[in-house]
Every structure is written in structure tokens, then in C-alpha cells.
Amino acid sequence: METTPDKQDLERLEAVAGNGLLDRRAFLRSGTAVAGAMMGYTFVRSAAAERLAEEPWSLAPGGISRPYEQRSHFEEKIVRTLSNPNGEPRTSHARTPHHLVNGTITPNGLHFTIVHSGTPDIDPDKHRLVIHGLVKRPLVFTLDSLSRYPMVSRFSFVECGGNSAPMFSKEPIQASVQALHGLASCAEWTGVKLSTLLDETGIDAKAKWIVAEGADSLALSRSFPVKKALDDAMIALYQNGERLMPGNGYPMRLLLPGYEGNMNVKFLRRLKLVEQPAMSYYETRTYSQILPNGKAFRFYFLQEVKSFITHPSPGLALRGPGFYEISGIAYSGNGRISKVTVSADGGKSWGEAALQAPLLPKAFTRFRMPWRWDGGPAVLQSRAWDEAGNVQPTRAQFVAERGETKEVPRVLGFPNQHYNSLTSWAVDAKGEVKHVYA
Amino acid sequence: MFMPKPLHAFALAVTLGSGAAVAEGPNLGRPIDPADIAPWDISILPDGTGLPPGGGTPAQGERIFAQKCAMCHGERGKGGVAAAVVGGGPIDRIEAPKTIANFWGYSTTVFDFIRRAMPWQQPRTLTDNEVYALTAFILAENKLIGQNDSMNADTLPKVRMPNRDGFIIRFPDEI
């Protein structure tokens, strides 16, 4: 059914920036008029309204309930993309389809995963976590014993340090938001605060770092500061209410909210308190990124403030001129998102987007912006600020400091790390969306 | 590896008796002797802390490499289905391939990663002497040590990697 909006209502809506961006409060003021006129993004044009009819599913009792619910078979194509579908002896990436989900919590089956030597099949009863090194009492924990500790829950994004790496390309790579930014997801994590366990082991005053190690075949290892351990680090046991997915670290992982994904060591089996960082393979090589002057950043840790538009984005076409909601996600390893602005004219003018509550630190924040597309060319961008006062750098600022590639890399390649600049989507007269630099 | 209950209770009593205060809380972690952690305690620090006894030479490593590593890393480590472990160009662009020779800051990382992760299909099956020998072979092929230099807990941490000072700590306040 289509509602015919009151034309006068629509025309009264206040423009806040060029090329049709409307005041973020437009929905509240105009109510159903705008809501009814709002158009969705789609892969195909939908048919015009027809006379309503009863469908077969409304005329017979439905199917039986399953012990563990499955999504509708109509949704089976909403999946992660795999970089290593045949399990060759190398890293496997599975990317979140940001353009095909909404809200701020990534469903467990769509949470991104990266495993560097496959996903281990861990028997939770045999798994152990040992905390040792510069402690007063080395202790071993089972999943069962950890499950009896006081727990905390928090929403936290996890983002690979290599997320958005194709954006370092000197030319914009045509790819979906899933391919470009799919190595970030957000979940509610529940577990035991690491500080609770360190209270019981005691900490030697000389301890400054903790080396975390997984039970995977690489015994993947990263160092993180004791300072972070005593702040908000968690031994996560649950992901969105159920035990961790295997690819997310079952049966337990380290959660370092806001820190580079690889540091959130999965299949966690050992924490050793030490005086100095181990300078492990992943911290001194993979996630230490080269700067234009030939030096490299080490111990990047923080995933800095970032945002990108998910709707529309490449693959999600506009269905003709009219009203749309631009939306996307923003997050910062430094805390809450304080502001997101959106541009429809390639950054010439900006309007402030509505931020969907609750605004949680180090978690995805959904932003929304009403837009009246006139059918002409548009370049959509978003830009985020965090509560610590950091702002997402423009591409010019970012490239000046961090550089760009000499050659166009493969879309699945990782030419560099920790990209947090803007993403620009160009909408053409047909409503198709392309990745551009603006 | 884990103590039966009566012994566990005894160990806890001894710990308490030694004057260490046990924090308020569930106290469900079991005390464990460092000797029982040893099979997992494989972290090597850049100053050499954690390096085991033993040693190996490039010549010894060359034989092991041909047998257990070359099928993936190529003949003499020049690259195959897995990355090259020998050679590397200048760091002249932000996407320059990072190699042991041109990028890695610490020789101990070579030992640590081989011991924990290699060979791919059978990790943690190499003896410590084999790991020392492979480390020596790779460092020698990269001309970072001499062909006759033996690597052991004393000599390995002293190998100075060319890019040792090539790093900037991004957020010192986080440490």
C-alpha cells in the first residue's frame, strides 16, 4: 500500500545542506507524510501496488517451530563473502554485508571473522586458560569455572586493523561496502572482566605487558599493556547472548574494546604477564604499517573514529527520484560517537545526521539522514566525531599523512593498515552507486 | 597437569600460609606449578627471555629447511605458495612487502614464530635445536649473520636487525 504524502508537508521540510539533504528531525515533524514517501533501496524495481489478495501462507497453518531458529529461506543469500572458500593454507577472511543488514548489532552468523590457520574445533571441557608470568599465583581456569564468576556485558565493535585497506589505493576500487569495510562488526559480549581474574592471581609490580595466546595451530600471540587489562579488558564467553561462534573464538576470547581486532585473541588459552612486549609476528610485522617516509607505526592499538554510509552503497540502487533515508555506521575506539555529518554534494556542504540511541562507547552507532534525491548526480559522504574530540580525517588530510599506493592493489589485498578516512559514493542519474574519491 | 582436589586444597593452604592475600571473589582458578605450564610457555621476548637451551647452525638449518619448509617457502626460502623468508626490496612505498630482512625489528621473533606456528601442517613438532638451526639458516641467507654463526640463547638476541629503529609507537599514552 502506498500513502500519498501531503505535498505541502514535503515542501515545508527544511533543507540543511546542498543537493537535497533534509533536517534530521524531519521525520518527527512531518510524521507519516515523510515516512510514507520514503523509498527503499533495492536490487530490482518493485511493481506498482495491486489489488490485495490472500496468499497461500495465510490460508493454511504454518510450519513447526525449530529448537534453534533459522532465518527465512528468502534471506539465505545474505551472507558473508569468503576470501579463502577452499581452506587453502593461508588466512581466511569472512566479511560482514553491511549493506544488507541494519541497526547496530551484527548477527552472529554474519559477524566478520579472520582466522590465520583455520578455525579450531575446541572441546570446551578440555579448554584451559592459564594466567602466569609476573603474578603472585599462577592460576588455571576452565570454562566451567569462569562461568561461575561475576560477569559483565558490553556492546563493542571489533575491527580488523586491515579493514578498509582497499581505500589506500591510489584509484577508487569498485567494490561493495562489504568488500571495502566488511572486516568490522559489533556485538554484545558477556564475560568476566580480566581485572577480576588478575585480582586473584595478583600482579607483580614489574609487569607492564601481557602476552595473550590462542589455542589455534599458530598459537597466535599478541602483547597488550597491563593498563588496558585493568581498564576494560574482558574474557568474553558469550556473543549476543549465546556462546561465542567458533570463528569468533569459541570457547573464549580476549576482548579489548576499541583495540585492533587481531589483539582480541581468540581461543584464548594463555596470558603471561611480562616486563616488555613480545614483539610477536603480528605486532612487529603485519599490523605495523609503513608510512610514506619509510618508518612504520607500531602498537597502533586504537581503531580511530570512522564512519561510512551503508544505505545507499554500491549494489543498492535508488528507485527513482524521491525521498530516501541515508544511513550508515560510525564508531570509535576512543569512546562514544558525538556527531556525524553527511554531505550529498561531495563535501561542499554538510548536514548533521540523527544518531540512533543508545550511544555506547566503542560500539557501532547508526546514523540516519533524510534525503530528497532530485534524480541528478550526487556524491554522498559521512564524517564522524568522537567524544574525545577526534574527527574522521578527510581523504586529502589522510593521504597527506599516511600516503596511498603506487599501484592499484587487489580488492582483497592489504596494502596498508588502519584506514579511517571518508568513503564517497557517487549516485548517477540512473540511481546506480559507485565508489569514488571526492 | 592438574592437581587432584586434595592436593589443590593443600597448595592453596600453603599459598595462604605464605602470607599472600587472596582477593575476595570466587577463587575458582587452580594454582599451577610453572613446570606444568612449560609445555605452553613458548613466548620469547626480544631480550631473549624465554629462549630454551640448545642451538643450531645455518648448515644444520639448511638441511631441515629443504626437508620441512621448502615445499611452501620455496627453495632456500625464496618464496613459493607461502611468503619468501629470504630477501626483500627497499621500503619505498606504503605497500612494500615486509620481510625479515627489510622490516622485522627483532631476531627473536623469527625463533618465536617458527617454534609456535611452523611447519604449517605440524606446528610445534620441531625440536628447539631444529628451531635454532632454521633461525640461523634464515638469518644467514638474509646475510644478517655469518654462515658459520651458531644461534643459541646467548647469540640470537644480539643479532641486530636492520630495521630495528624503523618504528614509531603510535599511541604511547595507551602503554
PDB file of N, CA, C and O in Angstrom, chain A residues 116 128 137-141 149 199-200 213 217 219 227 259 269-270 272 276-277 279 281 284-286 288 295-298 300 304 406-407 415-416, chain B residues 2 15 20-21 23 26-32 40-41 43 46-47 92 94-95 98 103 109 113 116 120 123-124 165-171 173-174:
ATOM      1  N   HIS A 116      43.739 -17.275  10.871  1.00  0.00           N
ATOM      2  CA  HIS A 116      45.004 -17.309  10.139  1.00  0.00           C
ATOM      3  C   HIS A 116      45.450 -18.721   9.807  1.00  0.00           C
ATOM      4  O   HIS A 116      46.343 -18.914   8.991  1.00  0.00           O
ATOM      5  N   ARG A 128      41.621 -24.812  28.486  1.00  0.00           N
ATOM      6  CA  ARG A 128      42.123 -24.199  29.709  1.00  0.00           C
ATOM      7  C   ARG A 128      42.625 -22.790  29.419  1.00  0.00           C
ATOM      8  O   ARG A 128      43.137 -22.523  28.331  1.00  0.00           O
ATOM      9  N   ARG A 137      50.351 -15.625  42.003  1.00  0.00           N
ATOM     10  CA  ARG A 137      49.844 -17.010  41.990  1.00  0.00           C
ATOM     11  C   ARG A 137      49.421 -17.372  40.574  1.00  0.00           C
ATOM     12  O   ARG A 137      48.355 -16.921  40.127  1.00  0.00           O
ATOM     13  N   PRO A 138      50.189 -18.165  39.860  1.00  0.00           N
ATOM     14  CA  PRO A 138      49.717 -18.625  38.540  1.00  0.00           C
ATOM     15  C   PRO A 138      48.457 -19.474  38.730  1.00  0.00           C
ATOM     16  O   PRO A 138      48.403 -20.306  39.632  1.00  0.00           O
ATOM     17  N   LEU A 139      47.463 -19.230  37.885  1.00  0.00           N
ATOM     18  CA  LEU A 139      46.189 -19.932  38.035  1.00  0.00           C
ATOM     19  C   LEU A 139      45.709 -20.459  36.686  1.00  0.00           C
ATOM     20  O   LEU A 139      45.949 -19.841  35.643  1.00  0.00           O
ATOM     21  N   VAL A 140      45.007 -21.588  36.747  1.00  0.00           N
ATOM     22  CA  VAL A 140      44.386 -22.176  35.564  1.00  0.00           C
ATOM     23  C   VAL A 140      42.880 -22.148  35.743  1.00  0.00           C
ATOM     24  O   VAL A 140      42.369 -22.476  36.813  1.00  0.00           O
ATOM     25  N   PHE A 141      42.188 -21.750  34.678  1.00  0.00           N
ATOM     26  CA  PHE A 141      40.727 -21.683  34.712  1.00  0.00           C
ATOM     27  C   PHE A 141      40.142 -22.587  33.626  1.00  0.00           C
ATOM     28  O   PHE A 141      40.683 -22.688  32.531  1.00  0.00           O
ATOM     29  N   TYR A 149      31.941 -16.980  37.591  1.00  0.00           N
ATOM     30  CA  TYR A 149      32.400 -15.663  38.055  1.00  0.00           C
ATOM     31  C   TYR A 149      31.341 -14.597  37.791  1.00  0.00           C
ATOM     32  O   TYR A 149      30.487 -14.748  36.900  1.00  0.00           O
ATOM     33  N   ASP A 199      42.963  -9.890  39.954  1.00  0.00           N
ATOM     34  CA  ASP A 199      42.868  -9.705  41.403  1.00  0.00           C
ATOM     35  C   ASP A 199      43.247 -10.990  42.126  1.00  0.00           C
ATOM     36  O   ASP A 199      43.840 -10.962  43.201  1.00  0.00           O
ATOM     37  N   GLU A 200      42.874 -12.109  41.518  1.00  0.00           N
ATOM     38  CA  GLU A 200      43.117 -13.389  42.178  1.00  0.00           C
ATOM     39  C   GLU A 200      44.538 -13.910  41.947  1.00  0.00           C
ATOM     40  O   GLU A 200      45.100 -14.572  42.807  1.00  0.00           O
ATOM     41  N   GLU A 213      47.732 -15.552  24.103  1.00  0.00           N
ATOM     42  CA  GLU A 213      47.992 -16.609  23.131  1.00  0.00           C
ATOM     43  C   GLU A 213      46.737 -17.454  22.933  1.00  0.00           C
ATOM     44  O   GLU A 213      46.012 -17.744  23.890  1.00  0.00           O
ATOM     45  N   SER A 217      46.293 -23.408  15.751  1.00  0.00           N
ATOM     46  CA  SER A 217      47.542 -24.090  15.381  1.00  0.00           C
ATOM     47  C   SER A 217      48.722 -23.133  15.285  1.00  0.00           C
ATOM     48  O   SER A 217      49.870 -23.550  15.367  1.00  0.00           O
ATOM     49  N   ALA A 219      49.080 -20.791  17.490  1.00  0.00           N
ATOM     50  CA  ALA A 219      49.204 -20.246  18.843  1.00  0.00           C
ATOM     51  C   ALA A 219      49.360 -18.724  18.745  1.00  0.00           C
ATOM     52  O   ALA A 219      50.279 -18.124  19.300  1.00  0.00           O
ATOM     53  N   LYS A 227      47.891  -1.917  31.557  1.00  0.00           N
ATOM     54  CA  LYS A 227      46.970  -0.784  31.716  1.00  0.00           C
ATOM     55  C   LYS A 227      45.600  -1.075  31.094  1.00  0.00           C
ATOM     56  O   LYS A 227      44.561  -0.773  31.680  1.00  0.00           O
ATOM     57  N   TYR A 259      40.254  -1.763  20.541  1.00  0.00           N
ATOM     58  CA  TYR A 259      41.590  -2.087  20.030  1.00  0.00           C
ATOM     59  C   TYR A 259      41.476  -2.948  18.775  1.00  0.00           C
ATOM     60  O   TYR A 259      40.516  -3.691  18.585  1.00  0.00           O
ATOM     61  N   ARG A 269      44.040 -19.144  25.433  1.00  0.00           N
ATOM     62  CA  ARG A 269      44.446 -20.205  26.360  1.00  0.00           C
ATOM     63  C   ARG A 269      45.520 -19.759  27.335  1.00  0.00           C
ATOM     64  O   ARG A 269      45.791 -20.450  28.315  1.00  0.00           O
ATOM     65  N   ARG A 270      46.165 -18.622  27.058  1.00  0.00           N
ATOM     66  CA  ARG A 270      47.271 -18.255  27.947  1.00  0.00           C
ATOM     67  C   ARG A 270      47.440 -16.751  27.998  1.00  0.00           C
ATOM     68  O   ARG A 270      47.350 -16.067  26.968  1.00  0.00           O
ATOM     69  N   LYS A 272      50.349 -14.276  29.748  1.00  0.00           N
ATOM     70  CA  LYS A 272      51.601 -14.228  30.518  1.00  0.00           C
ATOM     71  C   LYS A 272      51.963 -12.782  30.789  1.00  0.00           C
ATOM     72  O   LYS A 272      52.130 -11.985  29.846  1.00  0.00           O
ATOM     73  N   GLN A 276      58.159  -6.635  29.130  1.00  0.00           N
ATOM     74  CA  GLN A 276      58.292  -5.989  27.814  1.00  0.00           C
ATOM     75  C   GLN A 276      57.415  -6.730  26.809  1.00  0.00           C
ATOM     76  O   GLN A 276      57.121  -7.911  26.995  1.00  0.00           O
ATOM     77  N   PRO A 277      56.993  -6.056  25.747  1.00  0.00           N
ATOM     78  CA  PRO A 277      56.169  -6.737  24.748  1.00  0.00           C
ATOM     79  C   PRO A 277      56.971  -7.826  24.037  1.00  0.00           C
ATOM     80  O   PRO A 277      58.193  -7.723  23.906  1.00  0.00           O
ATOM     81  N   MET A 279      56.985  -8.571  20.955  1.00  0.00           N
ATOM     82  CA  MET A 279      57.298  -8.261  19.558  1.00  0.00           C
ATOM     83  C   MET A 279      56.962  -9.456  18.671  1.00  0.00           C
ATOM     84  O   MET A 279      57.766  -9.943  17.881  1.00  0.00           O
ATOM     85  N   TYR A 281      55.020 -11.855  15.834  1.00  0.00           N
ATOM     86  CA  TYR A 281      54.894 -11.758  14.375  1.00  0.00           C
ATOM     87  C   TYR A 281      53.848 -10.712  13.972  1.00  0.00           C
ATOM     88  O   TYR A 281      54.103  -9.845  13.145  1.00  0.00           O
ATOM     89  N   THR A 284      54.843  -6.970  15.167  1.00  0.00           N
ATOM     90  CA  THR A 284      56.012  -6.288  14.587  1.00  0.00           C
ATOM     91  C   THR A 284      56.018  -6.339  13.072  1.00  0.00           C
ATOM     92  O   THR A 284      56.809  -5.675  12.442  1.00  0.00           O
ATOM     93  N   ARG A 285      55.134  -7.135  12.509  1.00  0.00           N
ATOM     94  CA  ARG A 285      55.110  -7.229  11.048  1.00  0.00           C
ATOM     95  C   ARG A 285      53.752  -6.782  10.513  1.00  0.00           C
ATOM     96  O   ARG A 285      53.571  -5.649  10.107  1.00  0.00           O
ATOM     97  N   THR A 286      52.751  -7.669  10.598  1.00  0.00           N
ATOM     98  CA  THR A 286      51.506  -7.494   9.873  1.00  0.00           C
ATOM     99  C   THR A 286      50.816  -6.158  10.185  1.00  0.00           C
ATOM    100  O   THR A 286      50.420  -5.440   9.271  1.00  0.00           O
ATOM    101  N   SER A 288      51.971  -3.524  11.822  1.00  0.00           N
ATOM    102  CA  SER A 288      52.805  -2.323  11.897  1.00  0.00           C
ATOM    103  C   SER A 288      52.843  -1.757  10.488  1.00  0.00           C
ATOM    104  O   SER A 288      53.408  -2.372   9.593  1.00  0.00           O
ATOM    105  N   LYS A 295      59.294   4.924   7.625  1.00  0.00           N
ATOM    106  CA  LYS A 295      59.143   4.440   9.009  1.00  0.00           C
ATOM    107  C   LYS A 295      57.815   3.676   9.112  1.00  0.00           C
ATOM    108  O   LYS A 295      57.016   3.680   8.173  1.00  0.00           O
ATOM    109  N   ALA A 296      57.592   3.051  10.252  1.00  0.00           N
ATOM    110  CA  ALA A 296      56.334   2.313  10.425  1.00  0.00           C
ATOM    111  C   ALA A 296      55.779   2.563  11.820  1.00  0.00           C
ATOM    112  O   ALA A 296      56.533   2.704  12.787  1.00  0.00           O
ATOM    113  N   PHE A 297      54.448   2.628  11.886  1.00  0.00           N
ATOM    114  CA  PHE A 297      53.782   2.724  13.192  1.00  0.00           C
ATOM    115  C   PHE A 297      53.758   1.345  13.838  1.00  0.00           C
ATOM    116  O   PHE A 297      53.437   0.346  13.191  1.00  0.00           O
ATOM    117  N   ARG A 298      54.062   1.307  15.115  1.00  0.00           N
ATOM    118  CA  ARG A 298      53.964   0.065  15.890  1.00  0.00           C
ATOM    119  C   ARG A 298      53.033   0.327  17.070  1.00  0.00           C
ATOM    120  O   ARG A 298      52.958   1.441  17.573  1.00  0.00           O
ATOM    121  N   TYR A 300      49.683   0.250  17.258  1.00  0.00           N
ATOM    122  CA  TYR A 300      48.637   1.202  16.859  1.00  0.00           C
ATOM    123  C   TYR A 300      47.462   1.129  17.836  1.00  0.00           C
ATOM    124  O   TYR A 300      46.920   2.136  18.258  1.00  0.00           O
ATOM    125  N   GLU A 304      40.628   4.141  15.222  1.00  0.00           N
ATOM    126  CA  GLU A 304      40.224   5.535  15.345  1.00  0.00           C
ATOM    127  C   GLU A 304      38.851   5.806  14.724  1.00  0.00           C
ATOM    128  O   GLU A 304      38.313   4.992  13.993  1.00  0.00           O
ATOM    129  N   LYS A 406      51.245   3.000  -4.806  1.00  0.00           N
ATOM    130  CA  LYS A 406      51.758   3.375  -6.125  1.00  0.00           C
ATOM    131  C   LYS A 406      50.999   2.647  -7.217  1.00  0.00           C
ATOM    132  O   LYS A 406      50.827   3.158  -8.313  1.00  0.00           O
ATOM    133  N   GLU A 407      50.609   1.401  -6.936  1.00  0.00           N
ATOM    134  CA  GLU A 407      49.822   0.615  -7.894  1.00  0.00           C
ATOM    135  C   GLU A 407      48.431   0.412  -7.307  1.00  0.00           C
ATOM    136  O   GLU A 407      48.234   0.549  -6.112  1.00  0.00           O
ATOM    137  N   PRO A 415      47.208  -3.523   1.348  1.00  0.00           N
ATOM    138  CA  PRO A 415      48.387  -2.706   1.054  1.00  0.00           C
ATOM    139  C   PRO A 415      48.878  -1.918   2.268  1.00  0.00           C
ATOM    140  O   PRO A 415      50.047  -1.521   2.314  1.00  0.00           O
ATOM    141  N   ASN A 416      48.008  -1.685   3.233  1.00  0.00           N
ATOM    142  CA  ASN A 416      48.402  -0.959   4.438  1.00  0.00           C
ATOM    143  C   ASN A 416      47.319  -1.184   5.489  1.00  0.00           C
ATOM    144  O   ASN A 416      46.392  -1.968   5.261  1.00  0.00           O
TER     145      ASN A 416
ATOM    146  N   PHE B   2      46.825 -31.238  35.947  1.00  0.00           N
ATOM    147  CA  PHE B   2      46.069 -30.564  37.001  1.00  0.00           C
ATOM    148  C   PHE B   2      46.068 -31.388  38.277  1.00  0.00           C
ATOM    149  O   PHE B   2      45.966 -32.602  38.242  1.00  0.00           O
ATOM    150  N   THR B  15      49.692 -21.496  49.938  1.00  0.00           N
ATOM    151  CA  THR B  15      49.750 -20.145  49.396  1.00  0.00           C
ATOM    152  C   THR B  15      49.245 -19.142  50.425  1.00  0.00           C
ATOM    153  O   THR B  15      49.869 -18.115  50.677  1.00  0.00           O
ATOM    154  N   ALA B  20      50.428 -14.441  51.292  1.00  0.00           N
ATOM    155  CA  ALA B  20      49.833 -13.726  50.162  1.00  0.00           C
ATOM    156  C   ALA B  20      48.324 -13.603  50.379  1.00  0.00           C
ATOM    157  O   ALA B  20      47.671 -14.577  50.734  1.00  0.00           O
ATOM    158  N   ALA B  21      47.806 -12.430  50.190  1.00  0.00           N
ATOM    159  CA  ALA B  21      46.366 -12.233  50.388  1.00  0.00           C
ATOM    160  C   ALA B  21      45.629 -12.663  49.133  1.00  0.00           C
ATOM    161  O   ALA B  21      45.967 -12.255  48.034  1.00  0.00           O
ATOM    162  N   ALA B  23      42.407 -12.419  46.900  1.00  0.00           N
ATOM    163  CA  ALA B  23      41.353 -11.418  46.758  1.00  0.00           C
ATOM    164  C   ALA B  23      39.983 -12.017  47.035  1.00  0.00           C
ATOM    165  O   ALA B  23      39.775 -13.214  46.863  1.00  0.00           O
ATOM    166  N   PRO B  26      35.372 -15.482  43.674  1.00  0.00           N
ATOM    167  CA  PRO B  26      35.090 -16.912  43.631  1.00  0.00           C
ATOM    168  C   PRO B  26      36.319 -17.777  43.899  1.00  0.00           C
ATOM    169  O   PRO B  26      36.206 -18.861  44.437  1.00  0.00           O
ATOM    170  N   ASN B  27      37.492 -17.285  43.514  1.00  0.00           N
ATOM    171  CA  ASN B  27      38.724 -18.079  43.683  1.00  0.00           C
ATOM    172  C   ASN B  27      38.578 -19.489  43.128  1.00  0.00           C
ATOM    173  O   ASN B  27      38.837 -20.473  43.810  1.00  0.00           O
ATOM    174  N   LEU B  28      38.176 -19.561  41.894  1.00  0.00           N
ATOM    175  CA  LEU B  28      37.981 -20.860  41.255  1.00  0.00           C
ATOM    176  C   LEU B  28      39.148 -21.249  40.354  1.00  0.00           C
ATOM    177  O   LEU B  28      39.134 -22.307  39.746  1.00  0.00           O
ATOM    178  N   GLY B  29      40.132 -20.369  40.243  1.00  0.00           N
ATOM    179  CA  GLY B  29      41.315 -20.740  39.484  1.00  0.00           C
ATOM    180  C   GLY B  29      42.148 -21.714  40.301  1.00  0.00           C
ATOM    181  O   GLY B  29      42.243 -21.592  41.515  1.00  0.00           O
ATOM    182  N   ARG B  30      42.717 -22.704  39.604  1.00  0.00           N
ATOM    183  CA  ARG B  30      43.546 -23.667  40.317  1.00  0.00           C
ATOM    184  C   ARG B  30      44.999 -23.250  40.237  1.00  0.00           C
ATOM    185  O   ARG B  30      45.508 -22.980  39.136  1.00  0.00           O
ATOM    186  N   PRO B  31      45.684 -23.233  41.364  1.00  0.00           N
ATOM    187  CA  PRO B  31      47.121 -22.942  41.314  1.00  0.00           C
ATOM    188  C   PRO B  31      47.822 -23.962  40.428  1.00  0.00           C
ATOM    189  O   PRO B  31      47.441 -25.139  40.412  1.00  0.00           O
ATOM    190  N   ILE B  32      48.812 -23.520  39.689  1.00  0.00           N
ATOM    191  CA  ILE B  32      49.537 -24.435  38.808  1.00  0.00           C
ATOM    192  C   ILE B  32      51.026 -24.163  38.925  1.00  0.00           C
ATOM    193  O   ILE B  32      51.449 -22.995  38.989  1.00  0.00           O
ATOM    194  N   TRP B  40      53.240 -25.086  27.368  1.00  0.00           N
ATOM    195  CA  TRP B  40      52.609 -23.974  26.658  1.00  0.00           C
ATOM    196  C   TRP B  40      53.443 -22.694  26.724  1.00  0.00           C
ATOM    197  O   TRP B  40      53.130 -21.725  26.046  1.00  0.00           O
ATOM    198  N   ASP B  41      54.448 -22.661  27.555  1.00  0.00           N
ATOM    199  CA  ASP B  41      55.145 -21.392  27.839  1.00  0.00           C
ATOM    200  C   ASP B  41      56.211 -21.128  26.784  1.00  0.00           C
ATOM    201  O   ASP B  41      57.405 -21.331  27.013  1.00  0.00           O
ATOM    202  N   SER B  43      56.543 -18.184  24.791  1.00  0.00           N
ATOM    203  CA  SER B  43      56.791 -16.800  24.369  1.00  0.00           C
ATOM    204  C   SER B  43      58.260 -16.432  24.565  1.00  0.00           C
ATOM    205  O   SER B  43      58.828 -16.662  25.628  1.00  0.00           O
ATOM    206  N   PRO B  46      62.053  -9.995  23.242  1.00  0.00           N
ATOM    207  CA  PRO B  46      63.149  -9.523  22.391  1.00  0.00           C
ATOM    208  C   PRO B  46      64.523  -9.526  23.067  1.00  0.00           C
ATOM    209  O   PRO B  46      65.540  -9.584  22.385  1.00  0.00           O
ATOM    210  N   ASP B  47      64.558  -9.482  24.388  1.00  0.00           N
ATOM    211  CA  ASP B  47      65.869  -9.545  25.065  1.00  0.00           C
ATOM    212  C   ASP B  47      66.344 -10.991  25.235  1.00  0.00           C
ATOM    213  O   ASP B  47      67.385 -11.237  25.837  1.00  0.00           O
ATOM    214  N   ASP B  92      60.019   1.371  -0.028  1.00  0.00           N
ATOM    215  CA  ASP B  92      59.943   2.590  -0.838  1.00  0.00           C
ATOM    216  C   ASP B  92      58.514   2.983  -1.172  1.00  0.00           C
ATOM    217  O   ASP B  92      58.258   3.849  -1.986  1.00  0.00           O
ATOM    218  N   ILE B  94      54.169   2.552   0.613  1.00  0.00           N
ATOM    219  CA  ILE B  94      53.444   2.121   1.812  1.00  0.00           C
ATOM    220  C   ILE B  94      52.984   0.679   1.706  1.00  0.00           C
ATOM    221  O   ILE B  94      52.686   0.062   2.720  1.00  0.00           O
ATOM    222  N   GLU B  95      52.954   0.131   0.472  1.00  0.00           N
ATOM    223  CA  GLU B  95      52.523  -1.260   0.319  1.00  0.00           C
ATOM    224  C   GLU B  95      53.708  -2.200   0.086  1.00  0.00           C
ATOM    225  O   GLU B  95      53.525  -3.343  -0.331  1.00  0.00           O
ATOM    226  N   LYS B  98      56.692  -6.603   3.444  1.00  0.00           N
ATOM    227  CA  LYS B  98      57.526  -6.563   4.654  1.00  0.00           C
ATOM    228  C   LYS B  98      58.207  -7.917   4.812  1.00  0.00           C
ATOM    229  O   LYS B  98      57.526  -8.943   4.869  1.00  0.00           O
ATOM    230  N   PHE B 103      62.280  -5.535   7.327  1.00  0.00           N
ATOM    231  CA  PHE B 103      61.275  -4.950   8.217  1.00  0.00           C
ATOM    232  C   PHE B 103      61.335  -5.418   9.669  1.00  0.00           C
ATOM    233  O   PHE B 103      61.231  -4.608  10.585  1.00  0.00           O
ATOM    234  N   THR B 109      61.869 -12.780  17.122  1.00  0.00           N
ATOM    235  CA  THR B 109      60.549 -13.031  16.539  1.00  0.00           C
ATOM    236  C   THR B 109      60.619 -14.202  15.556  1.00  0.00           C
ATOM    237  O   THR B 109      59.656 -14.955  15.407  1.00  0.00           O
ATOM    238  N   PHE B 113      58.208 -17.334  16.144  1.00  0.00           N
ATOM    239  CA  PHE B 113      57.140 -17.684  15.202  1.00  0.00           C
ATOM    240  C   PHE B 113      57.342 -19.075  14.618  1.00  0.00           C
ATOM    241  O   PHE B 113      56.380 -19.833  14.472  1.00  0.00           O
ATOM    242  N   ARG B 116      56.311 -21.596  17.370  1.00  0.00           N
ATOM    243  CA  ARG B 116      54.888 -21.704  17.724  1.00  0.00           C
ATOM    244  C   ARG B 116      54.016 -22.128  16.545  1.00  0.00           C
ATOM    245  O   ARG B 116      52.964 -22.732  16.748  1.00  0.00           O
ATOM    246  N   TRP B 120      53.508 -25.528   8.925  1.00  0.00           N
ATOM    247  CA  TRP B 120      52.064 -25.240   8.872  1.00  0.00           C
ATOM    248  C   TRP B 120      51.207 -26.451   9.257  1.00  0.00           C
ATOM    249  O   TRP B 120      50.286 -26.348  10.048  1.00  0.00           O
ATOM    250  N   PRO B 123      52.496 -27.903  13.452  1.00  0.00           N
ATOM    251  CA  PRO B 123      53.155 -26.918  14.329  1.00  0.00           C
ATOM    252  C   PRO B 123      53.583 -27.555  15.649  1.00  0.00           C
ATOM    253  O   PRO B 123      52.965 -28.501  16.123  1.00  0.00           O
ATOM    254  N   ARG B 124      54.656 -26.999  16.187  1.00  0.00           N
ATOM    255  CA  ARG B 124      55.191 -27.418  17.499  1.00  0.00           C
ATOM    256  C   ARG B 124      55.647 -28.876  17.503  1.00  0.00           C
ATOM    257  O   ARG B 124      55.472 -29.592  18.467  1.00  0.00           O
ATOM    258  N   ASP B 165      65.329   0.277  14.317  1.00  0.00           N
ATOM    259  CA  ASP B 165      64.903   1.621  14.746  1.00  0.00           C
ATOM    260  C   ASP B 165      63.905   2.250  13.782  1.00  0.00           C
ATOM    261  O   ASP B 165      63.704   3.463  13.784  1.00  0.00           O
ATOM    262  N   GLY B 166      63.261   1.409  12.971  1.00  0.00           N
ATOM    263  CA  GLY B 166      62.360   1.943  11.950  1.00  0.00           C
ATOM    264  C   GLY B 166      60.931   2.150  12.408  1.00  0.00           C
ATOM    265  O   GLY B 166      60.048   2.361  11.577  1.00  0.00           O
ATOM    266  N   PHE B 167      60.689   2.093  13.712  1.00  0.00           N
ATOM    267  CA  PHE B 167      59.303   2.108  14.198  1.00  0.00           C
ATOM    268  C   PHE B 167      59.007   3.306  15.102  1.00  0.00           C
ATOM    269  O   PHE B 167      59.877   3.782  15.826  1.00  0.00           O
ATOM    270  N   ILE B 168      57.760   3.728  15.023  1.00  0.00           N
ATOM    271  CA  ILE B 168      57.260   4.816  15.856  1.00  0.00           C
ATOM    272  C   ILE B 168      56.074   4.271  16.645  1.00  0.00           C
ATOM    273  O   ILE B 168      55.159   3.691  16.042  1.00  0.00           O
ATOM    274  N   ILE B 169      56.083   4.419  17.954  1.00  0.00           N
ATOM    275  CA  ILE B 169      54.941   3.957  18.745  1.00  0.00           C
ATOM    276  C   ILE B 169      53.781   4.909  18.494  1.00  0.00           C
ATOM    277  O   ILE B 169      53.903   6.123  18.667  1.00  0.00           O
ATOM    278  N   ARG B 170      52.660   4.345  18.068  1.00  0.00           N
ATOM    279  CA  ARG B 170      51.562   5.183  17.602  1.00  0.00           C
ATOM    280  C   ARG B 170      50.893   5.946  18.748  1.00  0.00           C
ATOM    281  O   ARG B 170      50.653   7.148  18.644  1.00  0.00           O
ATOM    282  N   PHE B 171      50.537   5.236  19.788  1.00  0.00           N
ATOM    283  CA  PHE B 171      49.829   5.894  20.897  1.00  0.00           C
ATOM    284  C   PHE B 171      50.532   5.573  22.217  1.00  0.00           C
ATOM    285  O   PHE B 171      50.100   4.691  22.961  1.00  0.00           O
ATOM    286  N   ASP B 173      50.520   6.885  25.002  1.00  0.00           N
ATOM    287  CA  ASP B 173      49.690   7.032  26.205  1.00  0.00           C
ATOM    288  C   ASP B 173      48.917   5.764  26.540  1.00  0.00           C
ATOM    289  O   ASP B 173      48.442   5.596  27.663  1.00  0.00           O
ATOM    290  N   GLU B 174      48.753   4.879  25.559  1.00  0.00           N
ATOM    291  CA  GLU B 174      47.997   3.654  25.811  1.00  0.00           C
ATOM    292  C   GLU B 174      48.843   2.620  26.558  1.00  0.00           C
ATOM    293  O   GLU B 174      48.319   1.620  27.022  1.00  0.00           O
TER     294      GLU B 174
END
